PDB file of C-alpha atoms in Angstrom:
ATOM      1  CA  MET C   3       0.000   0.000   0.000  1.00 57.00           C
ATOM      2  CA  LYS C   4       3.013   2.291   0.081  1.00 61.00           C
ATOM      3  CA  ASP C   5       2.547   3.245  -3.554  1.00 78.00           C
ATOM      4  CA  LEU C   6      -0.772   5.081  -3.270  1.00 82.00           C
ATOM      5  CA  ARG C   7      -0.912   8.046  -5.642  1.00 83.00           C
ATOM      6  CA  VAL C   8      -3.122  11.047  -6.211  1.00 85.00           C
ATOM      7  CA  GLY C   9      -5.889   9.939  -8.549  1.00 88.00           C
ATOM      8  CA  ASP C  10      -6.166   6.378  -7.220  1.00 90.00           C
ATOM      9  CA  ILE C  11      -9.670   5.083  -6.541  1.00 91.00           C
ATOM     10  CA  LEU C  12      -9.910   3.304  -3.182  1.00 89.00           C
ATOM     11  CA  THR C  13     -12.693   0.842  -2.375  1.00 87.00           C
ATOM     12  CA  PHE C  14     -13.374  -0.013   1.274  1.00 82.00           C
ATOM     13  CA  LYS C  15     -14.876  -3.040   3.044  1.00 75.00           C
ATOM     14  CA  ASP C  16     -18.234  -1.309   3.417  1.00 75.00           C
ATOM     15  CA  GLY C  17     -18.421  -0.630  -0.344  1.00 79.00           C
ATOM     16  CA  GLU C  18     -17.609   3.085  -0.128  1.00 83.00           C
ATOM     17  CA  LYS C  19     -15.231   4.516  -2.730  1.00 88.00           C
ATOM     18  CA  LEU C  20     -12.797   7.383  -2.364  1.00 87.00           C
ATOM     19  CA  TYR C  21     -10.859   9.279  -5.015  1.00 88.00           C
ATOM     20  CA  LEU C  22      -7.398  10.102  -3.598  1.00 86.00           C
ATOM     21  CA  GLN C  23      -6.965  13.869  -3.957  1.00 83.00           C
ATOM     22  CA  PRO C  24      -3.927  16.139  -3.536  1.00 81.00           C
ATOM     23  CA  ASN C  25      -5.226  17.533  -0.222  1.00 78.00           C
ATOM     24  CA  MET C  26      -5.244  14.052   1.344  1.00 79.00           C
ATOM     25  CA  LYS C  27      -2.225  12.978   3.349  1.00 76.00           C
ATOM     26  CA  VAL C  28      -1.049   9.377   3.719  1.00 74.00           C
ATOM     27  CA  ASP C  29       0.897   9.111   6.986  1.00 71.00           C
ATOM     28  CA  ASP C  30       4.508   7.922   7.154  1.00 53.00           C
ATOM     29  CA  LEU C  31       3.628   4.525   8.581  1.00 59.00           C
ATOM     30  CA  TYR C  32       0.936   3.983   5.938  1.00 59.00           C
ATOM     31  CA  LYS C  33      -1.753   3.188   8.445  1.00 73.00           C
ATOM     32  CA  TYR C  34      -4.092   6.118   7.834  1.00 75.00           C
ATOM     33  CA  ILE C  35      -5.205   8.560   5.172  1.00 79.00           C
ATOM     34  CA  TYR C  36      -6.043  12.009   6.526  1.00 78.00           C
ATOM     35  CA  TYR C  37      -8.733  14.047   4.806  1.00 72.00           C
ATOM     36  CA  ASP C  38      -9.859  17.250   6.509  1.00 70.00           C
ATOM     37  CA  LEU C  39     -10.977  16.000   9.936  1.00 69.00           C
ATOM     38  CA  TYR C  40     -11.347  12.390   8.828  1.00 75.00           C
ATOM     39  CA  ARG C  41      -8.892   9.592   9.511  1.00 77.00           C
ATOM     40  CA  ILE C  42      -9.349   6.557   7.273  1.00 77.00           C
ATOM     41  CA  LYS C  43      -7.728   3.214   8.085  1.00 77.00           C
ATOM     42  CA  ILE C  44      -5.709   1.819   5.213  1.00 76.00           C
ATOM     43  CA  GLU C  45      -6.383  -1.719   6.448  1.00 73.00           C
ATOM     44  CA  ASP C  46     -10.041  -1.207   5.471  1.00 76.00           C
ATOM     45  CA  ILE C  47      -9.098  -0.826   1.790  1.00 81.00           C
ATOM     46  CA  ILE C  48      -9.994  -3.878  -0.271  1.00 81.00           C
ATOM     47  CA  MET C  49      -9.206  -2.531  -3.744  1.00 87.00           C
ATOM     48  CA  VAL C  50      -7.062   0.171  -5.348  1.00 90.00           C
ATOM     49  CA  GLN C  51      -7.665   1.147  -8.965  1.00 92.00           C
ATOM     50  CA  ARG C  52      -5.555   3.498 -11.071  1.00 92.00           C
ATOM     51  CA  TYR C  53      -6.006   5.217 -14.416  1.00 90.00           C
ATOM     52  CA  THR C  54      -3.030   4.837 -16.769  1.00 89.00           C
ATOM     53  CA  PRO C  55      -2.548   6.068 -20.332  1.00 89.00           C
ATOM     54  CA  SER C  56      -4.062   3.674 -22.835  1.00 88.00           C
ATOM     55  CA  ASN C  57      -1.752   1.666 -25.075  1.00 85.00           C
ATOM     56  CA  LYS C  58      -4.464   1.390 -27.738  1.00 85.00           C
ATOM     57  CA  TYR C  59      -5.908   4.887 -27.936  1.00 87.00           C
ATOM     58  CA  LYS C  60      -3.870   8.058 -27.668  1.00 87.00           C
ATOM     59  CA  GLY C  61      -5.311  10.540 -25.176  1.00 86.00           C
ATOM     60  CA  TYR C  62      -7.432   7.909 -23.395  1.00 90.00           C
ATOM     61  CA  TYR C  63      -6.925   6.197 -20.052  1.00 90.00           C
ATOM     62  CA  ASP C  64      -7.559   2.639 -18.900  1.00 90.00           C
ATOM     63  CA  LEU C  65      -8.591   1.734 -15.368  1.00 90.00           C
ATOM     64  CA  TYR C  66      -6.484  -1.031 -13.799  1.00 90.00           C
ATOM     65  CA  THR C  67      -6.820  -2.786 -10.465  1.00 90.00           C
ATOM     66  CA  ILE C  68      -3.402  -2.582  -8.826  1.00 89.00           C
ATOM     67  CA  TYR C  69      -4.384  -4.094  -5.464  1.00 83.00           C
ATOM     68  CA  GLU C  70      -7.229  -6.342  -4.400  1.00 82.00           C
ATOM     69  CA  CYS C  71      -7.660  -7.998  -1.026  1.00 77.00           C
ATOM     70  CA  LYS C  72     -10.016 -10.928  -0.914  1.00 74.00           C
ATOM     71  CA  GLU C  73     -11.020 -12.180   2.493  1.00 78.00           C
ATOM     72  CA  ILE C  74     -11.082 -15.935   2.644  1.00 81.00           C
ATOM     73  CA  LEU C  75     -13.759 -16.197   5.350  1.00 85.00           C
ATOM     74  CA  ASP C  76     -16.812 -14.045   5.907  1.00 82.00           C
ATOM     75  CA  ASP C  77     -17.777 -12.861   9.399  1.00 83.00           C
ATOM     76  CA  LYS C  78     -20.170 -15.760  10.040  1.00 85.00           C
ATOM     77  CA  GLU C  79     -17.560 -18.374   9.060  1.00 86.00           C
ATOM     78  CA  LYS C  80     -14.901 -16.675  11.200  1.00 87.00           C
ATOM     79  CA  GLU C  81     -17.211 -16.561  14.203  1.00 88.00           C
ATOM     80  CA  TYR C  82     -18.019 -20.271  13.896  1.00 86.00           C
ATOM     81  CA  LEU C  83     -14.386 -21.353  13.454  1.00 86.00           C
ATOM     82  CA  ARG C  84     -13.283 -19.162  16.366  1.00 87.00           C
ATOM     83  CA  GLY C  85     -15.746 -21.038  18.563  1.00 87.00           C
ATOM     84  CA  VAL C  86     -14.545 -24.429  17.322  1.00 84.00           C
ATOM     85  CA  ILE C  87     -10.845 -23.695  17.849  1.00 83.00           C
ATOM     86  CA  LYS C  88     -11.149 -21.659  21.064  1.00 86.00           C
ATOM     87  CA  PRO C  89      -9.863 -24.396  23.415  1.00 84.00           C
ATOM     88  CA  PHE C  90      -6.978 -25.215  21.062  1.00 78.00           C
ATOM     89  CA  ARG C  91      -6.133 -21.779  19.594  1.00 79.00           C
ATOM     90  CA  ASN C  92      -2.544 -21.703  20.865  1.00 80.00           C
ATOM     91  CA  LYS C  93      -1.739 -25.146  19.489  1.00 80.00           C
ATOM     92  CA  ILE C  94      -3.351 -25.050  16.038  1.00 83.00           C
ATOM     93  CA  LYS C  95      -0.808 -24.607  13.277  1.00 82.00           C
ATOM     94  CA  LEU C  96      -2.809 -25.291  10.115  1.00 85.00           C
ATOM     95  CA  ILE C  97      -6.423 -25.444   8.903  1.00 86.00           C
ATOM     96  CA  LYS C  98      -7.268 -27.233   5.684  1.00 85.00           C
ATOM     97  CA  LYS C  99     -10.353 -27.779   3.531  1.00 84.00           C
ATOM     98  CA  GLU C 100     -10.526 -31.204   1.886  1.00 83.00           C
ATOM     99  CA  LYS C 101     -12.985 -33.139  -0.253  1.00 80.00           C
ATOM    100  CA  GLU C 102     -14.620 -36.131   1.468  1.00 72.00           C
ATOM    101  CA  ILE C 103     -14.348 -39.087  -0.907  1.00 71.00           C
ATOM    102  CA  PHE C 104     -17.340 -41.147   0.205  1.00 69.00           C
ATOM    103  CA  ASP C 105     -20.158 -38.601   0.435  1.00 67.00           C
ATOM    104  CA  ASN C 106     -18.724 -35.868  -1.824  1.00 70.00           C
ATOM    105  CA  MET C 107     -18.848 -33.302   1.017  1.00 76.00           C
ATOM    106  CA  ASN C 108     -16.185 -30.791   1.961  1.00 81.00           C
ATOM    107  CA  LYS C 109     -14.545 -31.109   5.346  1.00 83.00           C
ATOM    108  CA  ILE C 110     -12.434 -28.816   7.477  1.00 83.00           C
ATOM    109  CA  SER C 111      -9.528 -30.340   9.367  1.00 81.00           C
ATOM    110  CA  PHE C 112      -7.151 -28.908  11.962  1.00 81.00           C
ATOM    111  CA  LEU C 113      -3.477 -29.770  12.441  1.00 80.00           C
ATOM    112  CA  PHE C 114      -1.857 -29.285  15.842  1.00 77.00           C
ATOM    113  CA  ASP C 115       1.689 -29.301  17.084  1.00 69.00           C
ATOM    114  CA  ASN C 116       2.505 -30.368  20.596  1.00 67.00           C
ATOM    115  CA  ASN C 117       5.780 -31.442  22.197  1.00 65.00           C
ATOM    116  CA  TYR C 118       5.317 -35.021  20.995  1.00 63.00           C
ATOM    117  CA  GLY C 119       4.548 -34.415  17.312  1.00 59.00           C
ATOM    118  CA  TRP C 120       1.691 -33.510  14.987  1.00 60.00           C
ATOM    119  CA  TYR C 121      -1.909 -34.592  15.535  1.00 64.00           C
ATOM    120  CA  SER C 122      -5.348 -33.501  14.381  1.00 67.00           C
ATOM    121  CA  LEU C 123      -8.977 -33.305  15.482  1.00 68.00           C
ATOM    122  CA  PRO C 124     -11.575 -35.303  13.600  1.00 69.00           C
ATOM    123  CA  PRO C 125     -12.627 -33.112  10.662  1.00 73.00           C
ATOM    124  CA  PHE C 126     -16.153 -31.758  10.389  1.00 75.00           C
ATOM    125  CA  CYS C 127     -18.172 -31.696   7.186  1.00 77.00           C
ATOM    126  CA  VAL C 128     -19.448 -28.429   5.765  1.00 77.00           C
ATOM    127  CA  SER C 129     -21.928 -27.521   3.081  1.00 73.00           C
ATOM    128  CA  LYS C 130     -20.614 -26.401  -0.297  1.00 71.00           C
ATOM    129  CA  ASN C 131     -22.245 -23.031   0.421  1.00 72.00           C
ATOM    130  CA  TYR C 132     -19.756 -22.311   3.202  1.00 78.00           C
ATOM    131  CA  TYR C 133     -15.999 -21.747   3.147  1.00 80.00           C
ATOM    132  CA  LYS C 134     -16.164 -21.195  -0.638  1.00 78.00           C
ATOM    133  CA  GLN C 135     -13.081 -18.960  -0.703  1.00 78.00           C
ATOM    134  CA  MET C 136     -10.880 -21.633   0.906  1.00 83.00           C
ATOM    135  CA  GLU C 137      -9.045 -23.635  -1.725  1.00 82.00           C
ATOM    136  CA  LEU C 138      -9.220 -27.426  -1.521  1.00 84.00           C
ATOM    137  CA  ASN C 139      -6.157 -29.100   0.022  1.00 85.00           C
ATOM    138  CA  LYS C 140      -4.426 -25.789   0.759  1.00 85.00           C
ATOM    139  CA  GLU C 141      -3.108 -25.373   4.280  1.00 85.00           C
ATOM    140  CA  TYR C 142      -3.900 -22.030   5.962  1.00 84.00           C
ATOM    141  CA  ASN C 143      -2.523 -20.605   9.170  1.00 83.00           C
ATOM    142  CA  LEU C 144      -4.713 -18.608  11.585  1.00 83.00           C
ATOM    143  CA  ASP C 145      -3.407 -15.246  10.315  1.00 81.00           C
ATOM    144  CA  GLU C 146      -4.363 -15.998   6.705  1.00 80.00           C
ATOM    145  CA  LEU C 147      -7.938 -16.787   7.762  1.00 85.00           C
ATOM    146  CA  GLY C 148      -8.210 -13.801  10.101  1.00 81.00           C
ATOM    147  CA  LEU C 149      -8.659 -16.033  13.158  1.00 81.00           C
ATOM    148  CA  HIS C 150      -5.604 -15.009  15.154  1.00 68.00           C
ATOM    149  CA  GLU C 151      -6.458 -12.607  17.954  1.00 62.00           C
TER     150      GLU C 151
END
């Protein structure tokens, strides 16, 4: 996010858009954008778009997405997983979504690390309507899923 420029179009989590103007100041630590009396958190930005001169048409500009943050879990999914892992939060190293072979369901499994080696909880099955943004067989840590507190 350190390369924000005047003219960039910022989209926030709540759907609001902001056109970065010359009178806006991005602080040195890149945590806030100051605009008059407003302080906007940069961490709330989910997309940055920028106009650049067109390669095809002289005098025209194309709009490009230069940054896009996609959250893997929505708030409901995060809340549920936080409840499931609460007793084990400090020991969980990886969370993985896998395809169940027998009933063609997706399942979520947890991998732990203790002093004696790796172990896991029995996985739980989930509907295909949930955890859609998690890729199959990819291992995620708590930070990637937004579950680390």
